[in-house]
PDB file of N, CA and C in Angstrom:
ATOM      1  N   GLN A   1       0.813  -1.194   0.032  1.00 77.00           N
ATOM      2  CA  GLN A   1      -0.105   0.078   0.015  1.00 77.00           C
ATOM      3  C   GLN A   1       0.856   1.236   0.104  1.00 77.00           C
ATOM      4  N   VAL A   2       0.288   2.460  -0.692  1.00 88.00           N
ATOM      5  CA  VAL A   2       1.154   3.293  -0.537  1.00 88.00           C
ATOM      6  C   VAL A   2       0.636   4.555   0.238  1.00 88.00           C
ATOM      7  N   GLN A   3       1.418   5.114   0.938  1.00 92.00           N
ATOM      8  CA  GLN A   3       0.774   6.067   1.594  1.00 92.00           C
ATOM      9  C   GLN A   3       1.631   7.312   1.938  1.00 92.00           C
ATOM     10  N   PRO A   4       1.665   8.320   1.104  1.00 96.00           N
ATOM     11  CA  PRO A   4       2.677   9.363   1.287  1.00 96.00           C
ATOM     12  C   PRO A   4       2.540   9.902   2.747  1.00 96.00           C
ATOM     13  N   VAL A   5       3.908  10.374   3.221  1.00 97.00           N
ATOM     14  CA  VAL A   5       3.695  10.993   4.461  1.00 97.00           C
ATOM     15  C   VAL A   5       4.630  12.279   4.658  1.00 97.00           C
ATOM     16  N   GLU A   6       3.850  13.401   4.772  1.00 97.00           N
ATOM     17  CA  GLU A   6       4.946  14.515   4.493  1.00 97.00           C
ATOM     18  C   GLU A   6       5.739  14.760   6.315  1.00 97.00           C
ATOM     19  N   SER A   7       6.497  15.732   6.281  1.00 97.00           N
ATOM     20  CA  SER A   7       7.046  16.124   7.650  1.00 97.00           C
ATOM     21  C   SER A   7       7.881  17.136   7.422  1.00 97.00           C
ATOM     22  N   GLY A   8       7.864  18.175   8.549  1.00 97.00           N
ATOM     23  CA  GLY A   8       8.778  19.405   8.413  1.00 97.00           C
ATOM     24  C   GLY A   8       7.971  20.648   8.442  1.00 97.00           C
ATOM     25  N   GLY A   9       6.764  20.515   8.333  1.00 98.00           N
ATOM     26  CA  GLY A   9       5.952  21.768   8.466  1.00 98.00           C
ATOM     27  C   GLY A   9       6.134  22.346  10.006  1.00 98.00           C
ATOM     28  N   GLY A  10       5.305  23.517   9.703  1.00 98.00           N
ATOM     29  CA  GLY A  10       5.411  24.222  11.556  1.00 98.00           C
ATOM     30  C   GLY A  10       5.079  25.858  11.367  1.00 98.00           C
ATOM     31  N   LEU A  11       5.570  26.462  12.208  1.00 98.00           N
ATOM     32  CA  LEU A  11       5.091  27.914  12.390  1.00 98.00           C
ATOM     33  C   LEU A  11       6.522  28.505  12.561  1.00 98.00           C
ATOM     34  N   VAL A  12       6.689  29.618  11.298  1.00 98.00           N
ATOM     35  CA  VAL A  12       7.825  30.233  11.211  1.00 98.00           C
ATOM     36  C   VAL A  12       7.552  31.813  11.207  1.00 98.00           C
ATOM     37  N   GLN A  13       8.355  32.808  11.263  1.00 98.00           N
ATOM     38  CA  GLN A  13       8.375  34.077  11.500  1.00 98.00           C
ATOM     39  C   GLN A  13       8.833  34.508   9.682  1.00 98.00           C
ATOM     40  N   PRO A  14       8.273  35.680   9.136  1.00 98.00           N
ATOM     41  CA  PRO A  14       8.256  36.002   7.691  1.00 98.00           C
ATOM     42  C   PRO A  14       9.839  36.179   7.843  1.00 98.00           C
ATOM     43  N   GLY A  15      10.529  35.664   6.530  1.00 98.00           N
ATOM     44  CA  GLY A  15      11.670  35.536   6.171  1.00 98.00           C
ATOM     45  C   GLY A  15      12.580  34.440   6.658  1.00 98.00           C
ATOM     46  N   GLY A  16      11.728  33.289   7.491  1.00 98.00           N
ATOM     47  CA  GLY A  16      12.529  32.364   8.092  1.00 98.00           C
ATOM     48  C   GLY A  16      12.225  31.111   6.836  1.00 98.00           C
ATOM     49  N   SER A  17      12.942  29.883   7.309  1.00 98.00           N
ATOM     50  CA  SER A  17      13.034  28.908   6.239  1.00 98.00           C
ATOM     51  C   SER A  17      12.339  27.804   6.829  1.00 98.00           C
ATOM     52  N   LEU A  18      11.986  26.615   6.024  1.00 98.00           N
ATOM     53  CA  LEU A  18      11.694  25.471   6.514  1.00 98.00           C
ATOM     54  C   LEU A  18      12.240  24.465   5.400  1.00 98.00           C
ATOM     55  N   ARG A  19      12.197  23.286   5.609  1.00 98.00           N
ATOM     56  CA  ARG A  19      12.690  22.106   4.880  1.00 98.00           C
ATOM     57  C   ARG A  19      11.522  21.072   5.046  1.00 98.00           C
ATOM     58  N   LEU A  20      10.529  20.771   3.746  1.00 98.00           N
ATOM     59  CA  LEU A  20       9.470  19.531   3.807  1.00 98.00           C
ATOM     60  C   LEU A  20      10.335  18.480   3.397  1.00 98.00           C
ATOM     61  N   SER A  21       9.776  17.373   3.800  1.00 98.00           N
ATOM     62  CA  SER A  21      10.254  15.904   3.232  1.00 98.00           C
ATOM     63  C   SER A  21       9.016  15.095   3.099  1.00 98.00           C
ATOM     64  N   CYS A  22       9.315  14.397   2.135  1.00 97.00           N
ATOM     65  CA  CYS A  22       7.895  13.255   2.096  1.00 97.00           C
ATOM     66  C   CYS A  22       8.416  11.868   1.308  1.00 97.00           C
ATOM     67  N   VAL A  23       8.048  10.730   2.015  1.00 96.00           N
ATOM     68  CA  VAL A  23       8.481   9.654   1.771  1.00 96.00           C
ATOM     69  C   VAL A  23       7.053   9.071   1.420  1.00 96.00           C
ATOM     70  N   ALA A  24       6.994   8.623  -0.250  1.00 94.00           N
ATOM     71  CA  ALA A  24       5.807   8.174  -0.649  1.00 94.00           C
ATOM     72  C   ALA A  24       5.648   6.709  -0.217  1.00 94.00           C
ATOM     73  N   SER A  25       6.511   5.978  -0.306  1.00 93.00           N
ATOM     74  CA  SER A  25       5.974   4.497   0.503  1.00 93.00           C
ATOM     75  C   SER A  25       7.334   4.151   1.312  1.00 93.00           C
ATOM     76  N   GLU A  26       7.046   3.094   2.368  1.00 90.00           N
ATOM     77  CA  GLU A  26       8.080   2.464   2.821  1.00 90.00           C
ATOM     78  C   GLU A  26       8.436   1.171   2.129  1.00 90.00           C
ATOM     79  N   THR A  27       7.606   0.779   1.435  1.00 90.00           N
ATOM     80  CA  THR A  27       7.577  -0.490   0.722  1.00 90.00           C
ATOM     81  C   THR A  27       7.694  -0.849  -0.763  1.00 90.00           C
ATOM     82  N   ILE A  28       7.075   0.145  -1.305  1.00 89.00           N
ATOM     83  CA  ILE A  28       6.708   0.082  -3.032  1.00 89.00           C
ATOM     84  C   ILE A  28       7.721   1.129  -3.249  1.00 89.00           C
ATOM     85  N   PHE A  29       8.613   0.774  -4.287  1.00 89.00           N
ATOM     86  CA  PHE A  29       9.579   1.446  -4.955  1.00 89.00           C
ATOM     87  C   PHE A  29       9.256   1.620  -6.537  1.00 89.00           C
ATOM     88  N   GLY A  30       9.871   2.469  -7.384  1.00 90.00           N
ATOM     89  CA  GLY A  30       9.735   2.637  -8.655  1.00 90.00           C
ATOM     90  C   GLY A  30       8.836   3.686  -9.079  1.00 90.00           C
ATOM     91  N   PHE A  31       8.603   5.048  -8.122  1.00 94.00           N
ATOM     92  CA  PHE A  31       7.836   6.023  -8.401  1.00 94.00           C
ATOM     93  C   PHE A  31       8.614   7.108  -9.549  1.00 94.00           C
ATOM     94  N   ASN A  32       7.725   7.240 -10.501  1.00 93.00           N
ATOM     95  CA  ASN A  32       8.156   8.269 -11.713  1.00 93.00           C
ATOM     96  C   ASN A  32       8.236   9.630 -11.642  1.00 93.00           C
ATOM     97  N   TYR A  33       7.269  10.098 -10.538  1.00 96.00           N
ATOM     98  CA  TYR A  33       6.950  11.338 -10.155  1.00 96.00           C
ATOM     99  C   TYR A  33       6.759  11.878  -8.794  1.00 96.00           C
ATOM    100  N   MET A  34       7.206  12.738  -8.310  1.00 96.00           N
ATOM    101  CA  MET A  34       6.851  13.528  -7.130  1.00 96.00           C
ATOM    102  C   MET A  34       6.558  14.838  -6.847  1.00 96.00           C
ATOM    103  N   GLY A  35       5.894  15.632  -6.431  1.00 97.00           N
ATOM    104  CA  GLY A  35       5.843  16.882  -6.474  1.00 97.00           C
ATOM    105  C   GLY A  35       5.247  17.371  -5.070  1.00 97.00           C
ATOM    106  N   TRP A  36       5.108  18.844  -4.889  1.00 98.00           N
ATOM    107  CA  TRP A  36       4.651  19.328  -3.999  1.00 98.00           C
ATOM    108  C   TRP A  36       3.349  20.390  -4.414  1.00 98.00           C
ATOM    109  N   TYR A  37       2.260  20.353  -3.559  1.00 98.00           N
ATOM    110  CA  TYR A  37       1.191  21.080  -3.825  1.00 98.00           C
ATOM    111  C   TYR A  37       1.106  21.896  -2.421  1.00 98.00           C
ATOM    112  N   ARG A  38      -0.057  22.876  -2.856  1.00 98.00           N
ATOM    113  CA  ARG A  38      -0.172  23.528  -1.381  1.00 98.00           C
ATOM    114  C   ARG A  38      -1.969  24.229  -1.490  1.00 98.00           C
ATOM    115  N   GLN A  39      -2.543  24.475  -0.502  1.00 98.00           N
ATOM    116  CA  GLN A  39      -3.889  24.782  -0.444  1.00 98.00           C
ATOM    117  C   GLN A  39      -4.102  25.614   0.727  1.00 98.00           C
ATOM    118  N   ALA A  40      -4.255  27.067   0.543  1.00 97.00           N
ATOM    119  CA  ALA A  40      -4.503  27.844   1.575  1.00 97.00           C
ATOM    120  C   ALA A  40      -5.981  27.975   1.915  1.00 97.00           C
ATOM    121  N   PRO A  41      -6.553  28.517   2.994  1.00 93.00           N
ATOM    122  CA  PRO A  41      -7.946  28.500   3.376  1.00 93.00           C
ATOM    123  C   PRO A  41      -8.770  29.472   2.306  1.00 93.00           C
ATOM    124  N   GLY A  42      -9.703  28.676   1.609  1.00 94.00           N
ATOM    125  CA  GLY A  42     -10.569  29.434   0.658  1.00 94.00           C
ATOM    126  C   GLY A  42      -9.860  29.624  -0.607  1.00 94.00           C
ATOM    127  N   LYS A  43      -8.709  28.815  -0.853  1.00 96.00           N
ATOM    128  CA  LYS A  43      -8.058  28.976  -2.185  1.00 96.00           C
ATOM    129  C   LYS A  43      -8.016  27.679  -2.673  1.00 96.00           C
ATOM    130  N   LYS A  44      -7.563  27.640  -4.089  1.00 97.00           N
ATOM    131  CA  LYS A  44      -7.642  26.335  -4.988  1.00 97.00           C
ATOM    132  C   LYS A  44      -6.227  25.853  -4.748  1.00 97.00           C
ATOM    133  N   ARG A  45      -6.291  24.490  -4.851  1.00 97.00           N
ATOM    134  CA  ARG A  45      -4.764  23.750  -4.709  1.00 97.00           C
ATOM    135  C   ARG A  45      -4.186  23.855  -5.739  1.00 97.00           C
ATOM    136  N   GLU A  46      -2.595  24.688  -5.664  1.00 98.00           N
ATOM    137  CA  GLU A  46      -1.891  24.784  -6.522  1.00 98.00           C
ATOM    138  C   GLU A  46      -0.378  24.073  -6.538  1.00 98.00           C
ATOM    139  N   LEU A  47       0.185  23.938  -7.781  1.00 97.00           N
ATOM    140  CA  LEU A  47       1.211  23.084  -7.731  1.00 97.00           C
ATOM    141  C   LEU A  47       2.545  24.108  -7.222  1.00 97.00           C
ATOM    142  N   VAL A  48       3.380  23.781  -6.538  1.00 98.00           N
ATOM    143  CA  VAL A  48       4.289  24.590  -6.034  1.00 98.00           C
ATOM    144  C   VAL A  48       5.788  24.169  -6.949  1.00 98.00           C
ATOM    145  N   ALA A  49       6.112  22.831  -6.785  1.00 98.00           N
ATOM    146  CA  ALA A  49       7.147  22.368  -7.708  1.00 98.00           C
ATOM    147  C   ALA A  49       6.966  20.898  -7.798  1.00 98.00           C
ATOM    148  N   ASP A  50       7.484  20.425  -8.981  1.00 97.00           N
ATOM    149  CA  ASP A  50       7.878  18.855  -9.125  1.00 97.00           C
ATOM    150  C   ASP A  50       9.007  18.418  -9.745  1.00 97.00           C
ATOM    151  N   ILE A  51       9.112  17.172  -9.795  1.00 96.00           N
ATOM    152  CA  ILE A  51      10.273  16.597 -10.507  1.00 96.00           C
ATOM    153  C   ILE A  51      10.103  15.235 -10.685  1.00 96.00           C
ATOM    154  N   ILE A  52      10.382  14.693 -12.000  1.00 94.00           N
ATOM    155  CA  ILE A  52      10.111  13.295 -12.570  1.00 94.00           C
ATOM    156  C   ILE A  52      11.627  12.725 -12.351  1.00 94.00           C
ATOM    157  N   SER A  53      11.605  11.181 -12.594  1.00 88.00           N
ATOM    158  CA  SER A  53      12.624  10.630 -12.275  1.00 88.00           C
ATOM    159  C   SER A  53      13.821  10.845 -13.165  1.00 88.00           C
ATOM    160  N   ASN A  54      13.677  11.603 -14.403  1.00 86.00           N
ATOM    161  CA  ASN A  54      14.943  11.929 -15.022  1.00 86.00           C
ATOM    162  C   ASN A  54      15.355  13.323 -14.533  1.00 86.00           C
ATOM    163  N   ASN A  55      14.928  13.854 -13.639  1.00 86.00           N
ATOM    164  CA  ASN A  55      15.613  15.102 -13.135  1.00 86.00           C
ATOM    165  C   ASN A  55      15.080  15.945 -13.575  1.00 86.00           C
ATOM    166  N   SER A  56      13.770  16.130 -14.487  1.00 95.00           N
ATOM    167  CA  SER A  56      13.124  17.293 -14.989  1.00 95.00           C
ATOM    168  C   SER A  56      12.309  17.922 -13.929  1.00 95.00           C
ATOM    169  N   ILE A  57      12.449  19.217 -13.557  1.00 96.00           N
ATOM    170  CA  ILE A  57      11.990  20.077 -12.913  1.00 96.00           C
ATOM    171  C   ILE A  57      11.139  21.068 -13.184  1.00 96.00           C
ATOM    172  N   LYS A  58       9.866  21.347 -12.603  1.00 96.00           N
ATOM    173  CA  LYS A  58       9.109  22.902 -12.551  1.00 96.00           C
ATOM    174  C   LYS A  58       8.687  23.290 -11.396  1.00 96.00           C
ATOM    175  N   TYR A  59       8.632  24.739 -11.416  1.00 97.00           N
ATOM    176  CA  TYR A  59       8.291  25.529 -10.327  1.00 97.00           C
ATOM    177  C   TYR A  59       7.406  26.487 -10.531  1.00 97.00           C
ATOM    178  N   ALA A  60       6.352  26.903  -9.846  1.00 97.00           N
ATOM    179  CA  ALA A  60       5.538  27.753  -9.938  1.00 97.00           C
ATOM    180  C   ALA A  60       6.182  29.198  -9.583  1.00 97.00           C
ATOM    181  N   ASP A  61       5.618  30.054 -10.570  1.00 96.00           N
ATOM    182  CA  ASP A  61       5.989  31.267 -10.561  1.00 96.00           C
ATOM    183  C   ASP A  61       6.327  32.116  -9.183  1.00 96.00           C
ATOM    184  N   PHE A  62       5.149  31.898  -8.380  1.00 94.00           N
ATOM    185  CA  PHE A  62       5.411  32.468  -7.086  1.00 94.00           C
ATOM    186  C   PHE A  62       6.414  31.968  -6.215  1.00 94.00           C
ATOM    187  N   VAL A  63       7.091  30.913  -6.423  1.00 92.00           N
ATOM    188  CA  VAL A  63       8.546  30.555  -5.687  1.00 92.00           C
ATOM    189  C   VAL A  63       9.832  31.739  -5.815  1.00 92.00           C
ATOM    190  N   LYS A  64       9.047  32.169  -6.944  1.00 77.00           N
ATOM    191  CA  LYS A  64      10.676  33.450  -7.243  1.00 77.00           C
ATOM    192  C   LYS A  64      11.908  33.259  -6.492  1.00 77.00           C
ATOM    193  N   GLY A  65      12.174  31.957  -6.936  1.00 92.00           N
ATOM    194  CA  GLY A  65      13.756  31.581  -6.899  1.00 92.00           C
ATOM    195  C   GLY A  65      13.962  31.145  -5.079  1.00 92.00           C
ATOM    196  N   ARG A  66      12.865  31.254  -4.326  1.00 97.00           N
ATOM    197  CA  ARG A  66      12.680  31.015  -2.975  1.00 97.00           C
ATOM    198  C   ARG A  66      12.868  29.444  -2.549  1.00 97.00           C
ATOM    199  N   PHE A  67      12.277  28.943  -3.290  1.00 98.00           N
ATOM    200  CA  PHE A  67      12.084  27.255  -3.141  1.00 98.00           C
ATOM    201  C   PHE A  67      12.986  26.513  -3.861  1.00 98.00           C
ATOM    202  N   THR A  68      13.468  25.398  -3.464  1.00 98.00           N
ATOM    203  CA  THR A  68      14.260  24.188  -4.260  1.00 98.00           C
ATOM    204  C   THR A  68      13.503  23.325  -3.979  1.00 98.00           C
ATOM    205  N   ILE A  69      13.311  22.264  -5.066  1.00 97.00           N
ATOM    206  CA  ILE A  69      12.770  20.710  -5.097  1.00 97.00           C
ATOM    207  C   ILE A  69      13.908  19.818  -5.268  1.00 97.00           C
ATOM    208  N   SER A  70      13.831  18.661  -4.686  1.00 96.00           N
ATOM    209  CA  SER A  70      15.314  17.820  -4.485  1.00 96.00           C
ATOM    210  C   SER A  70      14.411  16.567  -4.465  1.00 96.00           C
ATOM    211  N   GLY A  71      14.730  15.130  -5.110  1.00 93.00           N
ATOM    212  CA  GLY A  71      14.117  14.022  -5.076  1.00 93.00           C
ATOM    213  C   GLY A  71      15.438  13.308  -4.883  1.00 93.00           C
ATOM    214  N   ASP A  72      15.227  11.842  -4.153  1.00 93.00           N
ATOM    215  CA  ASP A  72      15.793  10.725  -4.462  1.00 93.00           C
ATOM    216  C   ASP A  72      14.859   9.864  -4.471  1.00 93.00           C
ATOM    217  N   PHE A  73      14.613   9.025  -5.944  1.00 92.00           N
ATOM    218  CA  PHE A  73      13.761   8.117  -6.043  1.00 92.00           C
ATOM    219  C   PHE A  73      14.294   6.796  -5.383  1.00 92.00           C
ATOM    220  N   ALA A  74      15.337   6.565  -5.261  1.00 91.00           N
ATOM    221  CA  ALA A  74      15.762   5.316  -4.637  1.00 91.00           C
ATOM    222  C   ALA A  74      15.346   5.223  -3.418  1.00 91.00           C
ATOM    223  N   LYS A  75      15.090   6.418  -2.664  1.00 93.00           N
ATOM    224  CA  LYS A  75      14.480   6.322  -1.416  1.00 93.00           C
ATOM    225  C   LYS A  75      13.076   7.014  -1.230  1.00 93.00           C
ATOM    226  N   ASN A  76      12.335   6.872  -2.639  1.00 93.00           N
ATOM    227  CA  ASN A  76      11.046   7.304  -2.540  1.00 93.00           C
ATOM    228  C   ASN A  76      10.707   8.606  -1.600  1.00 93.00           C
ATOM    229  N   THR A  77      11.721   9.650  -1.720  1.00 95.00           N
ATOM    230  CA  THR A  77      11.605  10.801  -1.272  1.00 95.00           C
ATOM    231  C   THR A  77      11.788  12.274  -1.865  1.00 95.00           C
ATOM    232  N   VAL A  78      11.149  12.886  -1.563  1.00 96.00           N
ATOM    233  CA  VAL A  78      11.089  14.413  -2.108  1.00 96.00           C
ATOM    234  C   VAL A  78      11.302  15.568  -1.012  1.00 96.00           C
ATOM    235  N   TYR A  79      11.974  16.685  -1.416  1.00 98.00           N
ATOM    236  CA  TYR A  79      12.240  17.526  -0.376  1.00 98.00           C
ATOM    237  C   TYR A  79      11.799  18.825  -1.156  1.00 98.00           C
ATOM    238  N   LEU A  80      11.541  19.798  -0.170  1.00 98.00           N
ATOM    239  CA  LEU A  80      11.284  21.074  -0.638  1.00 98.00           C
ATOM    240  C   LEU A  80      12.032  22.113   0.146  1.00 98.00           C
ATOM    241  N   GLN A  81      12.894  22.704  -0.033  1.00 98.00           N
ATOM    242  CA  GLN A  81      13.508  23.461   0.861  1.00 98.00           C
ATOM    243  C   GLN A  81      12.971  25.245   0.614  1.00 98.00           C
ATOM    244  N   MET A  82      12.367  25.620   1.696  1.00 98.00           N
ATOM    245  CA  MET A  82      11.498  26.957   1.515  1.00 98.00           C
ATOM    246  C   MET A  82      12.508  28.040   2.527  1.00 98.00           C
ATOM    247  N   ASN A  83      12.714  28.994   1.402  1.00 98.00           N
ATOM    248  CA  ASN A  83      13.621  30.205   2.282  1.00 98.00           C
ATOM    249  C   ASN A  83      12.567  31.473   1.805  1.00 98.00           C
ATOM    250  N   MET A  84      12.935  32.582   2.763  1.00 97.00           N
ATOM    251  CA  MET A  84      12.259  33.800   2.506  1.00 97.00           C
ATOM    252  C   MET A  84      10.912  33.479   2.541  1.00 97.00           C
ATOM    253  N   LEU A  85      10.274  33.052   3.505  1.00 98.00           N
ATOM    254  CA  LEU A  85       8.893  32.677   3.513  1.00 98.00           C
ATOM    255  C   LEU A  85       8.260  33.782   3.932  1.00 98.00           C
ATOM    256  N   GLU A  86       6.941  33.900   3.400  1.00 97.00           N
ATOM    257  CA  GLU A  86       6.049  35.193   3.666  1.00 97.00           C
ATOM    258  C   GLU A  86       4.709  34.770   4.092  1.00 97.00           C
ATOM    259  N   PRO A  87       4.038  35.595   4.721  1.00 97.00           N
ATOM    260  CA  PRO A  87       2.601  35.095   5.216  1.00 97.00           C
ATOM    261  C   PRO A  87       1.753  34.541   4.341  1.00 97.00           C
ATOM    262  N   GLU A  88       1.777  34.805   2.998  1.00 96.00           N
ATOM    263  CA  GLU A  88       1.267  34.480   1.958  1.00 96.00           C
ATOM    264  C   GLU A  88       1.477  32.653   1.522  1.00 96.00           C
ATOM    265  N   ASP A  89       2.646  32.386   2.136  1.00 97.00           N
ATOM    266  CA  ASP A  89       2.793  31.020   1.908  1.00 97.00           C
ATOM    267  C   ASP A  89       2.380  30.308   2.907  1.00 97.00           C
ATOM    268  N   THR A  90       1.393  30.546   3.852  1.00 98.00           N
ATOM    269  CA  THR A  90       0.756  29.782   4.781  1.00 98.00           C
ATOM    270  C   THR A  90      -0.018  29.045   4.070  1.00 98.00           C
ATOM    271  N   ALA A  91      -0.094  27.845   4.259  1.00 98.00           N
ATOM    272  CA  ALA A  91      -0.871  26.722   3.490  1.00 98.00           C
ATOM    273  C   ALA A  91      -0.989  25.412   4.232  1.00 98.00           C
ATOM    274  N   VAL A  92      -1.347  24.351   3.623  1.00 98.00           N
ATOM    275  CA  VAL A  92      -1.453  23.193   3.941  1.00 98.00           C
ATOM    276  C   VAL A  92      -0.763  22.289   2.596  1.00 98.00           C
ATOM    277  N   TYR A  93       0.685  21.832   2.871  1.00 98.00           N
ATOM    278  CA  TYR A  93       1.381  21.621   1.628  1.00 98.00           C
ATOM    279  C   TYR A  93       1.298  19.954   1.750  1.00 98.00           C
ATOM    280  N   TYR A  94       0.906  19.438   0.588  1.00 98.00           N
ATOM    281  CA  TYR A  94       0.787  18.159  -0.084  1.00 98.00           C
ATOM    282  C   TYR A  94       1.966  17.555  -0.811  1.00 98.00           C
ATOM    283  N   CYS A  95       2.018  16.347  -0.771  1.00 98.00           N
ATOM    284  CA  CYS A  95       2.954  15.306  -1.627  1.00 98.00           C
ATOM    285  C   CYS A  95       2.259  14.749  -2.432  1.00 98.00           C
ATOM    286  N   LYS A  96       2.606  14.532  -3.562  1.00 97.00           N
ATOM    287  CA  LYS A  96       1.894  14.000  -4.605  1.00 97.00           C
ATOM    288  C   LYS A  96       2.676  12.971  -5.358  1.00 97.00           C
ATOM    289  N   ALA A  97       2.578  11.709  -5.303  1.00 97.00           N
ATOM    290  CA  ALA A  97       3.325  10.777  -5.981  1.00 97.00           C
ATOM    291  C   ALA A  97       2.718   9.824  -6.981  1.00 97.00           C
ATOM    292  N   ARG A  98       3.573   9.445  -8.134  1.00 96.00           N
ATOM    293  CA  ARG A  98       2.912   8.540  -9.116  1.00 96.00           C
ATOM    294  C   ARG A  98       3.985   7.404  -9.486  1.00 96.00           C
ATOM    295  N   TRP A  99       3.075   6.369  -9.401  1.00 94.00           N
ATOM    296  CA  TRP A  99       3.579   5.125  -9.785  1.00 94.00           C
ATOM    297  C   TRP A  99       2.949   4.724 -10.960  1.00 94.00           C
ATOM    298  N   GLY A 100       3.731   4.876 -12.322  1.00 91.00           N
ATOM    299  CA  GLY A 100       2.964   4.459 -13.789  1.00 91.00           C
ATOM    300  C   GLY A 100       1.936   5.509 -13.642  1.00 91.00           C
ATOM    301  N   ASP A 101       0.631   5.261 -13.923  1.00 92.00           N
ATOM    302  CA  ASP A 101      -0.363   5.955 -14.049  1.00 92.00           C
ATOM    303  C   ASP A 101      -1.334   6.217 -12.959  1.00 92.00           C
ATOM    304  N   SER A 102      -0.768   5.703 -11.534  1.00 95.00           N
ATOM    305  CA  SER A 102      -1.503   5.681 -10.263  1.00 95.00           C
ATOM    306  C   SER A 102      -0.959   6.859  -9.578  1.00 95.00           C
ATOM    307  N   THR A 103      -1.915   7.868  -9.160  1.00 96.00           N
ATOM    308  CA  THR A 103      -1.554   8.905  -8.255  1.00 96.00           C
ATOM    309  C   THR A 103      -1.778   8.559  -6.936  1.00 96.00           C
ATOM    310  N   TYR A 104      -1.092   9.330  -5.989  1.00 97.00           N
ATOM    311  CA  TYR A 104      -1.092   9.074  -4.344  1.00 97.00           C
ATOM    312  C   TYR A 104      -0.749  10.383  -3.622  1.00 97.00           C
ATOM    313  N   TRP A 105      -1.643  10.803  -2.823  1.00 97.00           N
ATOM    314  CA  TRP A 105      -1.532  12.164  -2.145  1.00 97.00           C
ATOM    315  C   TRP A 105      -1.254  11.601  -0.794  1.00 97.00           C
ATOM    316  N   GLY A 106      -0.522  12.726  -0.091  1.00 97.00           N
ATOM    317  CA  GLY A 106      -0.382  12.640   1.551  1.00 97.00           C
ATOM    318  C   GLY A 106      -1.244  13.572   1.966  1.00 97.00           C
ATOM    319  N   GLN A 107      -1.171  13.364   3.170  1.00 97.00           N
ATOM    320  CA  GLN A 107      -2.458  13.932   4.242  1.00 97.00           C
ATOM    321  C   GLN A 107      -1.938  15.718   4.475  1.00 97.00           C
ATOM    322  N   GLY A 108      -1.289  15.612   4.153  1.00 97.00           N
ATOM    323  CA  GLY A 108      -0.599  17.160   4.201  1.00 97.00           C
ATOM    324  C   GLY A 108       0.217  17.633   5.553  1.00 97.00           C
ATOM    325  N   THR A 109       1.008  18.860   5.667  1.00 98.00           N
ATOM    326  CA  THR A 109       1.813  19.310   6.554  1.00 98.00           C
ATOM    327  C   THR A 109       1.633  20.684   6.409  1.00 98.00           C
ATOM    328  N   GLN A 110       1.157  21.345   7.781  1.00 98.00           N
ATOM    329  CA  GLN A 110       0.911  22.732   7.859  1.00 98.00           C
ATOM    330  C   GLN A 110       1.974  23.567   7.799  1.00 98.00           C
ATOM    331  N   VAL A 111       2.147  24.661   7.254  1.00 98.00           N
ATOM    332  CA  VAL A 111       2.948  25.679   7.089  1.00 98.00           C
ATOM    333  C   VAL A 111       2.230  27.108   7.655  1.00 98.00           C
ATOM    334  N   THR A 112       2.868  27.706   8.361  1.00 98.00           N
ATOM    335  CA  THR A 112       2.132  28.997   9.045  1.00 98.00           C
ATOM    336  C   THR A 112       3.424  30.036   9.131  1.00 98.00           C
ATOM    337  N   VAL A 113       3.002  30.899   8.385  1.00 98.00           N
ATOM    338  CA  VAL A 113       4.290  32.138   8.455  1.00 98.00           C
ATOM    339  C   VAL A 113       3.648  33.247   9.100  1.00 98.00           C
ATOM    340  N   SER A 114       3.986  33.428  10.445  1.00 97.00           N
ATOM    341  CA  SER A 114       3.551  34.285  10.915  1.00 97.00           C
ATOM    342  C   SER A 114       4.342  35.108  11.990  1.00 97.00           C
ATOM    343  N   SER A 115       4.191  36.400  12.211  1.00 93.00           N
ATOM    344  CA  SER A 115       5.103  37.229  13.269  1.00 93.00           C
ATOM    345  C   SER A 115       4.166  37.432  14.605  1.00 93.00           C
TER     346      SER A 115
END
């Protein structure tokens, strides 16, 4: 069974940093896609960044060079380094992983940016 699990969220002040991690599965390997999405209250879920197994990467425009995604597909793990966080980054951050054509979502980790 696949159950992506995120970690690393929390409360930080504006300008601070967090690193999110996601392990897609502890037993199933061979994922071809992993990505980060977020959803703020009252807003739609949006792509933050994603990566495929050939290391092709995409970023949303709003990260403005602040975030960096990296992956270790041998360990079913994806990371999101977030720097220069702003209150507008407050959201639940979700991990998405794909095995072939099957898509799996984590339950999310809360990121709150507030002074």
